[in-house]
Coordinates of C-alpha atoms in Angstrom, one line a residue:
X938 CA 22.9 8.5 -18.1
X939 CA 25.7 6.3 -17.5
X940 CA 26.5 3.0 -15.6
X941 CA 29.8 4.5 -15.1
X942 CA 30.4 5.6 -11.8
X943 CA 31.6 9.3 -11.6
X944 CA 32.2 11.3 -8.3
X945 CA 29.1 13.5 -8.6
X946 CA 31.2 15.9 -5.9
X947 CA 33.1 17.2 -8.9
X948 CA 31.0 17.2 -11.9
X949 CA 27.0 17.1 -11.8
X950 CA 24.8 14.1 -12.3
X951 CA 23.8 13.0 -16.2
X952 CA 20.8 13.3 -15.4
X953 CA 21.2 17.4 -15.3
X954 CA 19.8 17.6 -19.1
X955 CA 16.6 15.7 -18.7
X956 CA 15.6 17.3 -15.2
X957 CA 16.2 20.5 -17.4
X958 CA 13.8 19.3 -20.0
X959 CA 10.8 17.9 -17.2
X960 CA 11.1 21.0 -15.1
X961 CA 9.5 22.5 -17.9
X962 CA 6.2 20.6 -17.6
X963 CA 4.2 22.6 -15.1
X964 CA 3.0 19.8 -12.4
X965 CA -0.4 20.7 -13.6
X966 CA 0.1 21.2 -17.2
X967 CA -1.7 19.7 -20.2
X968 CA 0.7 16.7 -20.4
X969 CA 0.5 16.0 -16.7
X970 CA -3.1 16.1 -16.7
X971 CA -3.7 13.8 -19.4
X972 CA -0.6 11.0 -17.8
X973 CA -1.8 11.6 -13.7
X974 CA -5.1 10.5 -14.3
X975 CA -3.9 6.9 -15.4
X976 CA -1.5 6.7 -12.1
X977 CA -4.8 7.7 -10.0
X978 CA -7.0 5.1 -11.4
X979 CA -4.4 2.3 -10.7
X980 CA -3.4 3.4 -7.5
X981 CA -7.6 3.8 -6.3
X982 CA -7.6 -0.1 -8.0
X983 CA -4.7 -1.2 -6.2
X984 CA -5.8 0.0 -2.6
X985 CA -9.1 -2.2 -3.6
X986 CA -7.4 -5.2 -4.3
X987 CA -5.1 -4.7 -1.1
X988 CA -8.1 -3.7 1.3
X989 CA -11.1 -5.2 0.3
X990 CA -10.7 -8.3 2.8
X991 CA -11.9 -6.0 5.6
X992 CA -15.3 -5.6 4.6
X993 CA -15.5 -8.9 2.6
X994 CA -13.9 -10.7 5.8
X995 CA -15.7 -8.9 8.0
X996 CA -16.2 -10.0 11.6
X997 CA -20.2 -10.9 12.7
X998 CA -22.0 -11.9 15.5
X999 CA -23.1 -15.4 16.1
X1000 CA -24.0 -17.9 18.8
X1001 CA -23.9 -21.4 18.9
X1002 CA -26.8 -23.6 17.5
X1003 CA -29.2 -25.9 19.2
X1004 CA -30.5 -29.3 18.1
X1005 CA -33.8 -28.5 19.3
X1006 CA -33.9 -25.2 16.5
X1007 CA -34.8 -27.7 13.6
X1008 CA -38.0 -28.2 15.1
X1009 CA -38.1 -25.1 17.4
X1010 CA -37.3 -21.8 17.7
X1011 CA -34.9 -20.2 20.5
X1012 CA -37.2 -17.5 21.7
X1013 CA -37.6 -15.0 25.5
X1014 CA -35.6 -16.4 28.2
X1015 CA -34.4 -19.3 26.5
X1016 CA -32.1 -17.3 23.7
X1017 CA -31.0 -15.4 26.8
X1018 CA -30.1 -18.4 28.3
X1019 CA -28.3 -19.8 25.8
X1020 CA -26.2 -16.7 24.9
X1021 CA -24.6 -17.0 27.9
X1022 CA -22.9 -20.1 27.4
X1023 CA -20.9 -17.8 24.9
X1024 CA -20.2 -18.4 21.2
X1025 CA -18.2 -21.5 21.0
X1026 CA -19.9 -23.1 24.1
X1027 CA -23.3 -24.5 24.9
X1028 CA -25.5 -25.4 27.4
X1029 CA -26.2 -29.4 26.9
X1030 CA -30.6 -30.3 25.8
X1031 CA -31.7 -32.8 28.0
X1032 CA -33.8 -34.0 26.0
X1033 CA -32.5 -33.3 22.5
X1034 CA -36.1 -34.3 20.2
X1035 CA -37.7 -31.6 23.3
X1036 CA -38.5 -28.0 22.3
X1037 CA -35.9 -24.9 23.3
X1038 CA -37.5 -24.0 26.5
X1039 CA -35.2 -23.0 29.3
X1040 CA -36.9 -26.7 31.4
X1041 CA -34.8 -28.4 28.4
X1042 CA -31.5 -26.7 28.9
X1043 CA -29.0 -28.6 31.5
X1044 CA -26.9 -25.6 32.8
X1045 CA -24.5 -27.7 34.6
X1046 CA -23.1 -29.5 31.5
X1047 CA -21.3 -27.5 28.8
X1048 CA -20.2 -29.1 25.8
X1049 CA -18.2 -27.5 22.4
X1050 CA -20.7 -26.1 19.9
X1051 CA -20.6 -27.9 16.3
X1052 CA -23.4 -26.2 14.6
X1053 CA -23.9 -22.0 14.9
X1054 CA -26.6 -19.5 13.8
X1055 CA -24.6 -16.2 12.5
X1056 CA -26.7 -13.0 12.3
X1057 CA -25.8 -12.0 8.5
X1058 CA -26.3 -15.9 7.1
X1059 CA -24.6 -14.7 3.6
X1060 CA -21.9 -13.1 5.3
X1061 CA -18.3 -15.2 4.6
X1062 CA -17.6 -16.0 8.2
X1063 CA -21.1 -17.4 7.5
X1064 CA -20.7 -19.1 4.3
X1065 CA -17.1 -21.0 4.9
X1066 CA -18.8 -21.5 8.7
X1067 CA -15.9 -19.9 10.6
X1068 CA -18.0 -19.8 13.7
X1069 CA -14.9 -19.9 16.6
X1070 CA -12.4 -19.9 14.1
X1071 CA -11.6 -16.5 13.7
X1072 CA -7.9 -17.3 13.2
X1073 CA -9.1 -18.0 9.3
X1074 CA -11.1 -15.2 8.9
X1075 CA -7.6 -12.8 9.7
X1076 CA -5.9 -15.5 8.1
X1077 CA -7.3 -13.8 4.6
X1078 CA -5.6 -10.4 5.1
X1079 CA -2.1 -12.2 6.3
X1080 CA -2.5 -14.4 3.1
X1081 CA -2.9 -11.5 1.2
X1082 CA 0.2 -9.2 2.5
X1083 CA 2.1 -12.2 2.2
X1084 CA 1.7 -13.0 -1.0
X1085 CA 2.2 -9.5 -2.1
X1086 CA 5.7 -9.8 0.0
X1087 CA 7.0 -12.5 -2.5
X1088 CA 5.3 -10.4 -5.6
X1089 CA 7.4 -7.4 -5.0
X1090 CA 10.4 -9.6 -4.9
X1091 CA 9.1 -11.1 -8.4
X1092 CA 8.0 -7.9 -9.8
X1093 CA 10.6 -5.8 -8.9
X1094 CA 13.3 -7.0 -10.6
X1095 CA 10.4 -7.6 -13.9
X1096 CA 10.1 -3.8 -13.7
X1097 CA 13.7 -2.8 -14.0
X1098 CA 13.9 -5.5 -17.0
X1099 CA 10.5 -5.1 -19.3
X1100 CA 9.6 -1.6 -18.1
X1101 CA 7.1 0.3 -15.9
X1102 CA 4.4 0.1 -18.1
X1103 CA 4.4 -3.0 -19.1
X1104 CA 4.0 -4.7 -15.5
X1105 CA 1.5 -2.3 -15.2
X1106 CA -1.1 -3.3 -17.4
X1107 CA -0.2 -7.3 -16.3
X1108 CA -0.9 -6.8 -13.1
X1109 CA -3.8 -5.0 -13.4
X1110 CA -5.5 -7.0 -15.4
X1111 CA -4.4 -10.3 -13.8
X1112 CA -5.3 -9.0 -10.1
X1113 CA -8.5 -8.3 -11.6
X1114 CA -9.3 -11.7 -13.2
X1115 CA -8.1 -13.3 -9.9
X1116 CA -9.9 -11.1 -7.7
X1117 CA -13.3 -11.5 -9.6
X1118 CA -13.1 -15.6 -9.5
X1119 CA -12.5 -15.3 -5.7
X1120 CA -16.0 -14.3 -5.7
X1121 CA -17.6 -17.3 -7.2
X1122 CA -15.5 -19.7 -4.9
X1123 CA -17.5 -21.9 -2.0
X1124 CA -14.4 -23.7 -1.0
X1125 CA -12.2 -21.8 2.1
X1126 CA -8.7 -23.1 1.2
X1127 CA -9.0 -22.4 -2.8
X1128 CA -10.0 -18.7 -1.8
X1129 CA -6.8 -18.6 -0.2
X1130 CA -5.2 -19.5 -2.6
X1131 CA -6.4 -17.1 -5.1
X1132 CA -5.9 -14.7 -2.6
X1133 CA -2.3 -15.5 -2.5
X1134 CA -2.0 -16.2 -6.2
X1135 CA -3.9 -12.4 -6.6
X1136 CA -1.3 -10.9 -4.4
X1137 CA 1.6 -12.1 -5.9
X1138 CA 0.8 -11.1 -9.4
X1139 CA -1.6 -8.4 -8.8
X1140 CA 0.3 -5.7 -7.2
X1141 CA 0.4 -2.7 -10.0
X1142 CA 1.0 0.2 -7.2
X1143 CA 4.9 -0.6 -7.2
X1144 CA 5.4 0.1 -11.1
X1145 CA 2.7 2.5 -11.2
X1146 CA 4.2 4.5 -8.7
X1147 CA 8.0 4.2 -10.2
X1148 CA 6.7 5.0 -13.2
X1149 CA 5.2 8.2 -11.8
X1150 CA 8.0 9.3 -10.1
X1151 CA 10.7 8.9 -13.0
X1152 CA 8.5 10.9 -15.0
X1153 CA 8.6 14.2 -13.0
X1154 CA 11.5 16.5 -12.3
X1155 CA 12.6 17.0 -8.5
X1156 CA 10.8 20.0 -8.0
X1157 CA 7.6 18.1 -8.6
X1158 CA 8.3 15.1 -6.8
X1159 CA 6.9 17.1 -3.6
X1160 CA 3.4 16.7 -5.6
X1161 CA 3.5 13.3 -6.5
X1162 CA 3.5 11.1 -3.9
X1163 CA 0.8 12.9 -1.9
X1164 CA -1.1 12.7 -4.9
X1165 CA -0.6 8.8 -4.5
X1166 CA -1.4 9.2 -1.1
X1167 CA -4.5 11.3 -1.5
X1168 CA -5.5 9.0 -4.5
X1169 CA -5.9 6.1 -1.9
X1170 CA -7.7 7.9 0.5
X1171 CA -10.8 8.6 -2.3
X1172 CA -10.6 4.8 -3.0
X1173 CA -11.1 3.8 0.9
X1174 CA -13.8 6.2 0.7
X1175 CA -15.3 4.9 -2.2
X1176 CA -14.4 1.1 -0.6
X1177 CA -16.7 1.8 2.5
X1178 CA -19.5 3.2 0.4
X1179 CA -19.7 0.1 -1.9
X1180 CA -19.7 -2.3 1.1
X1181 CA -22.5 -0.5 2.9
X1182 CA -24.5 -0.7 -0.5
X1183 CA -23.1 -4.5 -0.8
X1184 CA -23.4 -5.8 2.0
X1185 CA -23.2 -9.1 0.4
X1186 CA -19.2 -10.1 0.0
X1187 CA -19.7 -12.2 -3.4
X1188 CA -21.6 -8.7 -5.1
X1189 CA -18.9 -6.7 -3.2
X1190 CA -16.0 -8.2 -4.7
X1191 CA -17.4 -8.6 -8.3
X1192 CA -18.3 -4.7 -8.2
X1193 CA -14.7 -3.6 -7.1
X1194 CA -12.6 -6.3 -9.4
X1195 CA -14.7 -5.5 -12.7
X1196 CA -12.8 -2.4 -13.4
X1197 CA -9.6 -4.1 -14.3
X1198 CA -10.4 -4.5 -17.8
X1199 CA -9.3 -0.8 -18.1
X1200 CA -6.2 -1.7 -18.1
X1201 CA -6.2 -2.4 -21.2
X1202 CA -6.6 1.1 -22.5
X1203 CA -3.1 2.0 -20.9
X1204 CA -1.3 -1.0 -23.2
X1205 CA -2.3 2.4 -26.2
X1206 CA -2.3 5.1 -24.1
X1207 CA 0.1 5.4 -21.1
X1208 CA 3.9 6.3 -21.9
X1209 CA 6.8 4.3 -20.4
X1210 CA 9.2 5.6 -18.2
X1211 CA 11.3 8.2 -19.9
X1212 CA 14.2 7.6 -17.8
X1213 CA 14.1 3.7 -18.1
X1214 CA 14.1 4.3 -22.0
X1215 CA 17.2 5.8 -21.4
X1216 CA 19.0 3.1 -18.6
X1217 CA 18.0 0.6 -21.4
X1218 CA 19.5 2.1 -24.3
X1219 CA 16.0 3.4 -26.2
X1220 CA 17.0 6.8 -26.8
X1221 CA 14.4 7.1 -29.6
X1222 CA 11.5 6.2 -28.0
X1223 CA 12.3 8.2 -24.8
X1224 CA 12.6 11.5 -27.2
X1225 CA 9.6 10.7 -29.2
X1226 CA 7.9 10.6 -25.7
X1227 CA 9.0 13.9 -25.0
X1228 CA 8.5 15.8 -28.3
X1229 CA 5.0 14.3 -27.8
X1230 CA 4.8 16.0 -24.0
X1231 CA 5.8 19.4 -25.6
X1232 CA 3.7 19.3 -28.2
X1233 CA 0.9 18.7 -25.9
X1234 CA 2.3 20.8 -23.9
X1235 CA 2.6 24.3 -26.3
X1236 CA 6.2 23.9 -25.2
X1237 CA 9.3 23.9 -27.6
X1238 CA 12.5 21.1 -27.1
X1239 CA 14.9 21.8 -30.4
X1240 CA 16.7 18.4 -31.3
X1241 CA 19.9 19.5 -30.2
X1242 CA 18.7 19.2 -26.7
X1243 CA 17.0 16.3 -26.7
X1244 CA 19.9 14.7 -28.7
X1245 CA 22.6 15.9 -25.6
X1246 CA 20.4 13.5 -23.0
X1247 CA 22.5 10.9 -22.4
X1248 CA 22.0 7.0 -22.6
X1249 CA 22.9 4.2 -21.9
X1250 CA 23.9 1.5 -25.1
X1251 CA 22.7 -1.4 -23.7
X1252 CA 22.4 -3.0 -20.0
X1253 CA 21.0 -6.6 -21.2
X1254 CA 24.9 -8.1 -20.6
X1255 CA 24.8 -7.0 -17.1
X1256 CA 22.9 -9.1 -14.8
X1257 CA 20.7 -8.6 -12.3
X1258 CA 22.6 -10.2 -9.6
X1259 CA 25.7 -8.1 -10.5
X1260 CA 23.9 -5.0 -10.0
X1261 CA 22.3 -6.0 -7.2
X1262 CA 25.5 -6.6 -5.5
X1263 CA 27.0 -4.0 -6.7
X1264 CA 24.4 -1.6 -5.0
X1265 CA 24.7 -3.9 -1.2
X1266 CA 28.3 -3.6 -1.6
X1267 CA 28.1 0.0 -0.5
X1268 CA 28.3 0.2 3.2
X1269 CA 26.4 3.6 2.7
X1270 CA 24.2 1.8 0.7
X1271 CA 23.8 -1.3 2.8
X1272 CA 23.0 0.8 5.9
X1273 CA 20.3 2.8 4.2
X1274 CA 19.3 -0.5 2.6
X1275 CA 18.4 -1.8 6.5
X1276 CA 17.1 1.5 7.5
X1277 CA 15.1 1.4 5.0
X1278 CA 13.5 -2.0 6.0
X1279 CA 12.7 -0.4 9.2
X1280 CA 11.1 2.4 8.4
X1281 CA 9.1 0.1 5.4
X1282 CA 8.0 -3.0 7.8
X1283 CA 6.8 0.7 10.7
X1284 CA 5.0 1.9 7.9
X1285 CA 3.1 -0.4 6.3
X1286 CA 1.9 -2.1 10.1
X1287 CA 0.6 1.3 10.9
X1288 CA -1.2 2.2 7.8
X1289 CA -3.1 -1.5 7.7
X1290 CA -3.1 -1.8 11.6
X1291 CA -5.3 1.3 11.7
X1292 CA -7.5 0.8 9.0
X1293 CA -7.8 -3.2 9.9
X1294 CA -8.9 -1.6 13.4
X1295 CA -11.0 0.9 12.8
X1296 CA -13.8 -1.3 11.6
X1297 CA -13.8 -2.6 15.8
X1298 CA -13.9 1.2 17.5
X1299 CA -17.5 1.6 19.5
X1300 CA -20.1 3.4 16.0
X1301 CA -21.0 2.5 12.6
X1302 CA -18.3 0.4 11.0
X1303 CA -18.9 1.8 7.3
X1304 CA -18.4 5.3 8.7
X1305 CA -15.4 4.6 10.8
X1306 CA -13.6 2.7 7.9
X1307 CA -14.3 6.3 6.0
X1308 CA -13.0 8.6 8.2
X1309 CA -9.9 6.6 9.1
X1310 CA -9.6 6.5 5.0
X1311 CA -10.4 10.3 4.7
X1312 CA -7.1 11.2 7.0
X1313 CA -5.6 10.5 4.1
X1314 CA -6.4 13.4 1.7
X1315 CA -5.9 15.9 4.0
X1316 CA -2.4 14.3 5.1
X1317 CA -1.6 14.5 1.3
X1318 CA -2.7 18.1 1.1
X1319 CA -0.4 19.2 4.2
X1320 CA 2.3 16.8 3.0
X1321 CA 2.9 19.1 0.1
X1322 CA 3.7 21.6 2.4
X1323 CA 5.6 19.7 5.1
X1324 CA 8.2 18.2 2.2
X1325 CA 8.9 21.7 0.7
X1326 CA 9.4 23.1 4.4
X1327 CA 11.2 20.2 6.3
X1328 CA 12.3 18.6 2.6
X1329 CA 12.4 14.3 3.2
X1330 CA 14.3 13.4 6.7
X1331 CA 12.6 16.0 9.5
X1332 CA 9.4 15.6 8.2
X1333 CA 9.2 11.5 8.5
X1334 CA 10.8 12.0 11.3
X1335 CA 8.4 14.4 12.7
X1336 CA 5.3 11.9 11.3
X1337 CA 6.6 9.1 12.9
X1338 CA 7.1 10.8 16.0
X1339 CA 3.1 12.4 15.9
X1340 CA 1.8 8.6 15.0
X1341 CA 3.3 7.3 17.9
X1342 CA 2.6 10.2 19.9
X1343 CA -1.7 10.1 19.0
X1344 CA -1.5 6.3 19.2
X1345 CA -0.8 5.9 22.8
X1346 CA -3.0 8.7 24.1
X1347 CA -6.0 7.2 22.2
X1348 CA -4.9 3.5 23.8
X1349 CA -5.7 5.3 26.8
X1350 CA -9.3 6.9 26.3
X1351 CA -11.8 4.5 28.6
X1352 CA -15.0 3.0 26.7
X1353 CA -18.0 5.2 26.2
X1354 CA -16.1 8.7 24.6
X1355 CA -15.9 7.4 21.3
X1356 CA -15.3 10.2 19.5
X1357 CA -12.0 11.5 21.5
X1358 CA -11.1 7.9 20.5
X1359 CA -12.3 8.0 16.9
X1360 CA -10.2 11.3 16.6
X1361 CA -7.1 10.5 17.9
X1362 CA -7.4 7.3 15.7
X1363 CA -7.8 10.1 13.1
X1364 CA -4.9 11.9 13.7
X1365 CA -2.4 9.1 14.0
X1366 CA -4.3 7.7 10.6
X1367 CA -3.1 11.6 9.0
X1368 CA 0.5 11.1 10.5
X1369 CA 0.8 7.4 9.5
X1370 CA 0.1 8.6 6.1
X1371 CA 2.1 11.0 5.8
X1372 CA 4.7 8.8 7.2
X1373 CA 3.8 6.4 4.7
X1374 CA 3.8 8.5 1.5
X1375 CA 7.3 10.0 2.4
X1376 CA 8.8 6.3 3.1
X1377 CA 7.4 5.5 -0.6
X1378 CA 8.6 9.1 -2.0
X1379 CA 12.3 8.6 -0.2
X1380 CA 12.8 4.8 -0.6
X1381 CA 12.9 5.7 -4.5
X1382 CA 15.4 8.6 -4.5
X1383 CA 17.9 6.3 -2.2
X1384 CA 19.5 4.2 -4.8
X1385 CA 20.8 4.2 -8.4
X1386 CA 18.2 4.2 -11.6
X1387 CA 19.2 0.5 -12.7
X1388 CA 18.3 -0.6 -9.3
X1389 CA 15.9 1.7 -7.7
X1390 CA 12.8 -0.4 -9.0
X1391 CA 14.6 -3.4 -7.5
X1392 CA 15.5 -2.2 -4.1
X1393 CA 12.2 -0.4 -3.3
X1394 CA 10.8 -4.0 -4.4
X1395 CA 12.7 -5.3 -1.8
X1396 CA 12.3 -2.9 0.7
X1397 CA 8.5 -3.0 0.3
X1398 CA 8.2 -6.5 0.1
X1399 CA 10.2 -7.1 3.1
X1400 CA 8.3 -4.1 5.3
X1401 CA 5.1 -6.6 4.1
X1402 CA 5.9 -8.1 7.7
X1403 CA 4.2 -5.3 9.0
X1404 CA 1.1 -5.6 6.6
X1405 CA 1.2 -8.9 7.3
X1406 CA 1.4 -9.0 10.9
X1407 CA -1.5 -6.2 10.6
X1408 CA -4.5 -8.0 9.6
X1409 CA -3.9 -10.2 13.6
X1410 CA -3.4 -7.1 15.8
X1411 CA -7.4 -7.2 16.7
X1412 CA -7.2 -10.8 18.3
X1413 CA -5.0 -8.1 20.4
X1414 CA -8.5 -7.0 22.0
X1415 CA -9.4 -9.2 23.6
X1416 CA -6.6 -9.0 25.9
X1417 CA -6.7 -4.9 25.9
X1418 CA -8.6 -3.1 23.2
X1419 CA -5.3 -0.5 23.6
X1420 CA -3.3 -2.6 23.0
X1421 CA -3.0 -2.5 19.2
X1422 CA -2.5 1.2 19.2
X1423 CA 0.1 1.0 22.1
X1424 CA 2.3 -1.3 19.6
X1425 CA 2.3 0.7 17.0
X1426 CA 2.6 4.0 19.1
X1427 CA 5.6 2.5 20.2
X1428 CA 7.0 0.8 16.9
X1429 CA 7.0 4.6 15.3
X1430 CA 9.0 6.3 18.1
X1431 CA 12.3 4.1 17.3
X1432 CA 11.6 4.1 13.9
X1433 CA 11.9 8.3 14.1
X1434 CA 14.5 7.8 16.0
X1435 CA 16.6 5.4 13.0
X1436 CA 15.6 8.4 10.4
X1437 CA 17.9 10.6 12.4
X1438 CA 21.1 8.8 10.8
X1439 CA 19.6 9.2 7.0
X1440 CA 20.6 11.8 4.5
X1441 CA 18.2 14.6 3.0
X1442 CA 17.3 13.7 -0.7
X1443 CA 14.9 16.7 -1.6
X1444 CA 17.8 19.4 -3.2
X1445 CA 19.3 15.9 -4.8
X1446 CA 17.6 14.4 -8.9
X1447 CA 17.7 10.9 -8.9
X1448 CA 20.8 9.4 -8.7
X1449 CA 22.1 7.0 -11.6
X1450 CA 25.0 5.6 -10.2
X1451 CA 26.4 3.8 -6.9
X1452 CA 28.7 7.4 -6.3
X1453 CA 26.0 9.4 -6.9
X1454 CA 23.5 7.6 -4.2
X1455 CA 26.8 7.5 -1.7
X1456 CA 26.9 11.4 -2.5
X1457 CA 23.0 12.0 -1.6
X1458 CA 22.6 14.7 0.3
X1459 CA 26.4 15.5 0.9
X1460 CA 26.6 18.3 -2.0
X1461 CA 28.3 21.2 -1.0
X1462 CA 27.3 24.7 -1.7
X1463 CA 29.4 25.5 -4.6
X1464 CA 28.1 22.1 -6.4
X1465 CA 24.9 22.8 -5.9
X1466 CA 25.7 26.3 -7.9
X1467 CA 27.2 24.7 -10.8
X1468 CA 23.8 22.2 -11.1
X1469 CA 21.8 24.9 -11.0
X1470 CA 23.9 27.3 -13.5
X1471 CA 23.6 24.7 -16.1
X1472 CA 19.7 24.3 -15.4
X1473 CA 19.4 28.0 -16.2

């Protein structure tokens, strides 16, 4: 691997030798097996950390609260009565020492309530009395994206410098620590701001998943990332479950954040990044890493081979700025820099606007959340499939096109057939993920080694907008309960409609250099010949 840009049109990428060596590992191989498992745990802890506001910030019923209920109790025609004043309005007493009969209530008057009864009292809309302020209860799910928007900015760049692994274990294990003292706060604003603080330091999917994907060869990158994808689906699964046994939000989140102490294992046991080894000069510990793999693996690497991967010396005297510029002062680059912010900010709106939503379609909340998260494993499974047959660019295309597509027609569906509604929620769930996965898989094979941690950072962290954005969509219902579907119905058709103007990546490796990210998908036949004589 080399800083040094060479026209990859004329001679093959570096990176040849090493693709060579990990096309080897079978995807499900004895090395694979033993390294996957540690990706699937962090990414089933991440999507805990990301989602869990929805059932802990759960919207519940409540009505507004009567003087005369410290003495008396709202019963019959009386609670009827008052429950039609509506939430954050009552009917005035007139006489406020009286009892709650309907003689006592003056329904000409209506006055602004100050006190509410809420029908789950240890709920956290209860707790932090959010009665008619429901702005702060969505207000923890913006807090959250946005503070995991300025954590991928921070992390990002941390990846590229200390390694995969590394960041990995941090923010594991600090997500955790945050996430469990969120539970034993009684103050609203300093659970925000742990919930910001968790965000920003606390996000382990974007190493995790670089991590994963440097470590496979191209062929296999087709498994990985619906792995990922399907990975998150058994954690919303398992995130429903819990919060229908836990009803209680303190229990909830101290049973989901306890886990993180795992982490710790994977300081001993996880291997770095074989190809970041090599960007940053440690040869030796990227070959001990993969006479290890073979070993485990039955397989046999001589040293000759492992001594032709190329390295680099040393990329501590470049900076971070200069190669950070030197990546946006590609115009090919820079375009697919922006596209790539569209696709991110269409993504990442859809997958949380969905789920976020789901909890308010007409059945069982729980069950709902569950089957909007199950889309995901079968979108993984057929995601395999779609990627090898319509490789990176028609197959978001065609996802974005099917979310949008499912997402109108079930804005349309009248109250009362809620299962057409719960199944075309379904189906634009399975596209969005799709969509989603691919956008993760393709953001990474856009741009060179030294940066691609960096600039899917910044992609991700500025396509947070949509996540951000998200967690608000169902103060949308109240104006039309389509409404939140018809936005992002229509968000995903011009979103396909940008992928039209990217390359292909999937006949590509990873690119090392600025030349070979301009040359992505721009090989001609008789390259693609040579690469694949010197594979053989």
């Amino acid at each position: 691997m080399s800083i040094k840009s060479k026209d990859v049109l004329e001679e093959p990428n570096d990176d040849v030798v090493l693709e060579k060596i990990l096309s080897r590992f079978r995807p499900l191989g004895p090395y694979y097996r033993r390294f996957m498992p540690f990706l699937i745990i962090a990414t089933i802890s991440n999507a805990f950390y990301c989602m869990n506001y929805v059932f802990a910030a759960v919207s519940v019923d409540y009505r507004c609260r009567y003087e005369c209920e410290r003495n008396h109790s709202l019963v019959g025609s009386a609670l009827n009565l008052s429950l039609k004043a509506g939430k954050c309005y009552k009917y005035s007493l007139i006489d406020e020492n009286g009892d709650c009969s309907v003689d006592n209530f003056n329904v000409s008057n209506v006055e602004a309530c100050k006190e509410w009864a809420y029908d789950e009292p240890e709920s956290f809309v209860a707790e932090f009395q959010l009665g008619c302020q429901e702005w702060k209860r969505t207000l923890v799910g913006t807090v959250h994206s946005f503070g995991y928007m300025l954590g991928l900015l921070l992390l990002g760049p941390i990846s590229d410098k200390v390694g995969r692994k590394k960041l990995l274990v941090f923010t594991g294990i600090v997500g955790g620590i945050l996430g469990f003292s969120r539970s034993i706060i009684s103050y609203y604003w300093a659970y925000i701001a742990l919930e910001l603080l968790e965000a920003l330091l606390g996000d382990s999917y974007s190493p995790n998943y670089m991590l994963g994907v440097e470590m496979v060869a191209k062929q296999n990158r087709v498994f990985f990332g619906p792995l990922m994808i399907g990975s998150m689906s058994v954690a919303g699964i398992l995130l429903s479950l819990v919060a229908w046994l836990l009803p209680n939000w303190r229990l909830f989140l101290r049973v989901i954040y306890s886990p993180a102490l795992i982490f710790i294992l994977y300081g001993f046991f996880l291997d770095e990044s074989v190809r970041w080894l090599l960007i940053k000069g440690k040869k030796e510990e990227a070959k001990k890493i993969l006479r290890k793999a073979a070993e485990i693996s039955n397989l046999y690497l001589d040293e000759e081979t492992l001594d032709s991967i190329e390295s680099e010396k040393s990329t501590d005297c470049t900076s971070f700025i200069k190669l950070l510029k030197m990546t946006i002062m590609s115009r090919k680059l820079l375009l697919r820099f922006l596209a790539c912010l569209c696709m991110w900010i269409t993504s990442t709106f859809n997958k949380y606007a969905l789920l976020i939503n789901s909890v308010s379609l007409e059945g069982n909340k729980y069950v709902n959340y569950a089957l909007i998260a199950f889309a995901d494993l079968p979108a993984s499974i057929t995601l395999i499939f779609i990627l090898i047959k319509f490789k990176r660019k028609g197959s978001l295309m065609f996802s974005f096109f099917l979310t949008g597509l499912f997402c109108v027609i079930q804005s349309l569906v009248p109250k009362g057939y809620s299962t057409l509604s719960l199944s075309l929620f379904f189906m634009g769930k399975l596209a969005s993920a799709q969509s989603y996965a691919t956008v993760y898989l393709y953001t990474s094979e856009l741009f060179p080694t030294y940066t691609r941690n960096t600039m899917h950072a910044v992609c991700s962290s500025v396509g947070r907008i949509g996540s951000i954005l998200a967690p608000q969509t169902p103060l949308l219902r109240q104006f039309w309960p389509g409404l939140p579907s018809v936005i992002i119905g229509s968000l995903s058709v011009i979103t396909g409609m940008i992928v039209m103007m990217m390359p292909d990546t999937a006949e590509d490796v990873l690119p090392d250099t600025i030349k070979e990210a301009e040359a992505l998908g721009m090989k001609t036949v008789k390259d693609k010949k040579a690469v694949v004589k010197l594979l053989k």
